[in-house]
Amino acid sequence: MTTPRQHLADVFVELAGGNPDLPLDPPALLAALADHSKELVGARACGVLAVLRGAESGEVYASEDGARDLILDAYHRGQGPGPRCRATGKPEPRTDLRTQIMRHRWSHYVPRALALGYTEVAARPLRGQE
């Protein structure tokens, strides 16, 4: 049986290109990151939004379709933890969407997230070189 530490190490090896079945290209790596993040942090879903500097839109890699659509919509509307994290460059801590404050702050994002069954969200900045 694999220990949690060994599992984490295996994920990092895979993301660093240690798996010959996983090509070293950004889309494959970001998809693997989204999928592994879900299990590593114990979340129902995880996603990664990749936006090139100056681009009008971004590409979303997520562990489930609902999360992908929610993340992309949040990016375009400027609501939710992802856009806030992008704006500040700082992590957005785990946030309970069931509060009145959050329903008011992210009036479009929260009802959509709750309808998908997501009650808590968080975001972390991930910067890469272009």
Short mmCIF file of N, CA and C in Angstrom, two decimals, residues 50-108:
data_model
loop_
_atom_site.label_atom_id
_atom_site.label_comp_id
_atom_site.label_asym_id
_atom_site.label_seq_id
_atom_site.Cartn_x
_atom_site.Cartn_y
_atom_site.Cartn_z
N ALA A 50 -5.45 28.62 -17.17
CA ALA A 50 -4.21 29.10 -17.79
C ALA A 50 -4.55 30.26 -18.72
N VAL A 51 -3.97 31.42 -18.43
CA VAL A 51 -4.22 32.62 -19.24
C VAL A 51 -2.87 33.20 -19.63
N LEU A 52 -2.64 33.30 -20.92
CA LEU A 52 -1.42 33.93 -21.39
C LEU A 52 -1.53 35.44 -21.25
N ARG A 53 -0.44 36.09 -20.96
CA ARG A 53 -0.43 37.53 -20.77
C ARG A 53 -1.04 38.22 -22.00
N GLY A 54 -2.01 39.07 -21.76
CA GLY A 54 -2.66 39.83 -22.82
C GLY A 54 -3.76 39.07 -23.56
N ALA A 55 -4.01 37.82 -23.19
CA ALA A 55 -5.03 37.03 -23.89
C ALA A 55 -6.43 37.43 -23.43
N GLU A 56 -7.39 37.32 -24.33
CA GLU A 56 -8.79 37.63 -24.03
C GLU A 56 -9.45 36.51 -23.23
N SER A 57 -9.01 35.30 -23.43
CA SER A 57 -9.63 34.16 -22.78
C SER A 57 -8.54 33.23 -22.25
N GLY A 58 -8.98 32.26 -21.49
CA GLY A 58 -8.04 31.30 -20.93
C GLY A 58 -8.51 29.89 -21.21
N GLU A 59 -7.66 28.95 -20.87
CA GLU A 59 -7.97 27.54 -21.03
C GLU A 59 -8.10 26.94 -19.63
N VAL A 60 -9.17 26.18 -19.41
CA VAL A 60 -9.41 25.60 -18.10
C VAL A 60 -9.20 24.09 -18.16
N TYR A 61 -8.47 23.59 -17.19
CA TYR A 61 -8.27 22.15 -17.01
C TYR A 61 -8.87 21.82 -15.66
N ALA A 62 -9.85 20.93 -15.62
CA ALA A 62 -10.55 20.65 -14.37
C ALA A 62 -10.85 19.16 -14.22
N SER A 63 -11.08 18.78 -12.98
CA SER A 63 -11.36 17.38 -12.69
C SER A 63 -12.80 17.00 -13.01
N GLU A 64 -13.67 17.97 -13.24
CA GLU A 64 -15.03 17.67 -13.69
C GLU A 64 -15.57 18.83 -14.52
N ASP A 65 -16.51 18.52 -15.40
CA ASP A 65 -17.02 19.51 -16.36
C ASP A 65 -17.66 20.72 -15.69
N GLY A 66 -18.43 20.50 -14.62
CA GLY A 66 -19.08 21.61 -13.93
C GLY A 66 -18.07 22.61 -13.40
N ALA A 67 -16.99 22.11 -12.86
CA ALA A 67 -15.94 22.99 -12.34
C ALA A 67 -15.30 23.77 -13.48
N ARG A 68 -15.05 23.11 -14.59
CA ARG A 68 -14.44 23.80 -15.74
C ARG A 68 -15.32 24.96 -16.20
N ASP A 69 -16.60 24.71 -16.36
CA ASP A 69 -17.51 25.76 -16.82
C ASP A 69 -17.62 26.89 -15.80
N LEU A 70 -17.67 26.55 -14.53
CA LEU A 70 -17.76 27.56 -13.47
C LEU A 70 -16.52 28.45 -13.45
N ILE A 71 -15.35 27.85 -13.56
CA ILE A 71 -14.09 28.59 -13.54
C ILE A 71 -14.00 29.55 -14.72
N LEU A 72 -14.36 29.07 -15.90
CA LEU A 72 -14.29 29.92 -17.09
C LEU A 72 -15.29 31.07 -17.00
N ASP A 73 -16.50 30.78 -16.53
CA ASP A 73 -17.51 31.84 -16.37
C ASP A 73 -17.05 32.86 -15.33
N ALA A 74 -16.46 32.39 -14.23
CA ALA A 74 -15.97 33.29 -13.19
C ALA A 74 -14.89 34.22 -13.75
N TYR A 75 -14.02 33.67 -14.57
CA TYR A 75 -12.97 34.47 -15.19
C TYR A 75 -13.56 35.59 -16.05
N HIS A 76 -14.53 35.25 -16.87
CA HIS A 76 -15.13 36.24 -17.77
C HIS A 76 -15.95 37.29 -17.01
N ARG A 77 -16.57 36.90 -15.91
CA ARG A 77 -17.40 37.83 -15.14
C ARG A 77 -16.62 38.56 -14.05
N GLY A 78 -15.42 38.07 -13.74
CA GLY A 78 -14.62 38.71 -12.70
C GLY A 78 -15.15 38.46 -11.30
N GLN A 79 -15.83 37.34 -11.11
CA GLN A 79 -16.36 36.99 -9.79
C GLN A 79 -15.84 35.63 -9.37
N GLY A 80 -15.68 35.46 -8.08
CA GLY A 80 -15.26 34.17 -7.54
C GLY A 80 -13.85 34.21 -7.02
N PRO A 81 -13.41 33.10 -6.46
CA PRO A 81 -12.08 33.08 -5.84
C PRO A 81 -10.94 33.20 -6.84
N GLY A 82 -11.10 32.64 -8.03
CA GLY A 82 -10.04 32.71 -9.04
C GLY A 82 -9.71 34.13 -9.46
N PRO A 83 -10.72 34.89 -9.91
CA PRO A 83 -10.43 36.28 -10.30
C PRO A 83 -9.88 37.12 -9.14
N ARG A 84 -10.35 36.86 -7.94
CA ARG A 84 -9.83 37.62 -6.79
C ARG A 84 -8.36 37.26 -6.55
N CYS A 85 -8.05 35.99 -6.64
CA CYS A 85 -6.68 35.52 -6.47
C CYS A 85 -5.78 36.11 -7.56
N ARG A 86 -6.26 36.14 -8.80
CA ARG A 86 -5.48 36.72 -9.90
C ARG A 86 -5.22 38.20 -9.67
N ALA A 87 -6.23 38.90 -9.17
CA ALA A 87 -6.11 40.35 -8.96
C ALA A 87 -5.12 40.69 -7.85
N THR A 88 -5.13 39.89 -6.78
CA THR A 88 -4.27 40.19 -5.63
C THR A 88 -2.92 39.49 -5.69
N GLY A 89 -2.87 38.38 -6.43
CA GLY A 89 -1.66 37.58 -6.46
C GLY A 89 -1.45 36.77 -5.20
N LYS A 90 -2.49 36.72 -4.35
CA LYS A 90 -2.41 36.01 -3.08
C LYS A 90 -3.45 34.89 -3.04
N PRO A 91 -3.19 33.87 -2.23
CA PRO A 91 -4.17 32.78 -2.10
C PRO A 91 -5.50 33.31 -1.57
N GLU A 92 -6.55 32.74 -2.06
CA GLU A 92 -7.90 33.03 -1.55
C GLU A 92 -8.25 31.84 -0.66
N PRO A 93 -8.37 32.07 0.66
CA PRO A 93 -8.58 30.95 1.58
C PRO A 93 -9.93 30.27 1.36
N ARG A 94 -10.07 29.10 1.94
CA ARG A 94 -11.32 28.35 1.83
C ARG A 94 -12.46 29.24 2.31
N THR A 95 -13.46 29.34 1.46
CA THR A 95 -14.58 30.26 1.70
C THR A 95 -15.88 29.50 1.61
N ASP A 96 -16.74 29.69 2.60
CA ASP A 96 -18.06 29.07 2.62
C ASP A 96 -19.00 29.93 1.78
N LEU A 97 -19.53 29.37 0.71
CA LEU A 97 -20.42 30.12 -0.19
C LEU A 97 -21.84 30.25 0.32
N ARG A 98 -22.17 29.57 1.41
CA ARG A 98 -23.55 29.60 1.90
C ARG A 98 -23.87 30.82 2.75
N THR A 99 -22.90 31.71 2.93
CA THR A 99 -23.14 32.89 3.76
C THR A 99 -23.76 34.01 2.92
N GLN A 100 -24.48 34.87 3.59
CA GLN A 100 -25.11 36.02 2.93
C GLN A 100 -24.06 36.96 2.35
N ILE A 101 -22.96 37.12 3.06
CA ILE A 101 -21.89 38.00 2.60
C ILE A 101 -21.37 37.53 1.24
N MET A 102 -21.14 36.24 1.10
CA MET A 102 -20.61 35.72 -0.16
C MET A 102 -21.66 35.79 -1.28
N ARG A 103 -22.91 35.58 -0.94
CA ARG A 103 -23.98 35.69 -1.95
C ARG A 103 -24.05 37.12 -2.48
N HIS A 104 -23.78 38.08 -1.62
CA HIS A 104 -23.79 39.48 -2.03
C HIS A 104 -22.53 39.83 -2.82
N ARG A 105 -21.37 39.38 -2.34
CA ARG A 105 -20.09 39.72 -2.98
C ARG A 105 -19.98 39.14 -4.39
N TRP A 106 -20.36 37.89 -4.54
CA TRP A 106 -20.26 37.21 -5.84
C TRP A 106 -21.66 36.77 -6.26
N SER A 107 -22.48 37.74 -6.59
CA SER A 107 -23.91 37.50 -6.82
C SER A 107 -24.22 36.55 -7.98
N HIS A 108 -23.38 36.47 -8.96
CA HIS A 108 -23.62 35.52 -10.05
C HIS A 108 -22.92 34.19 -9.78
#
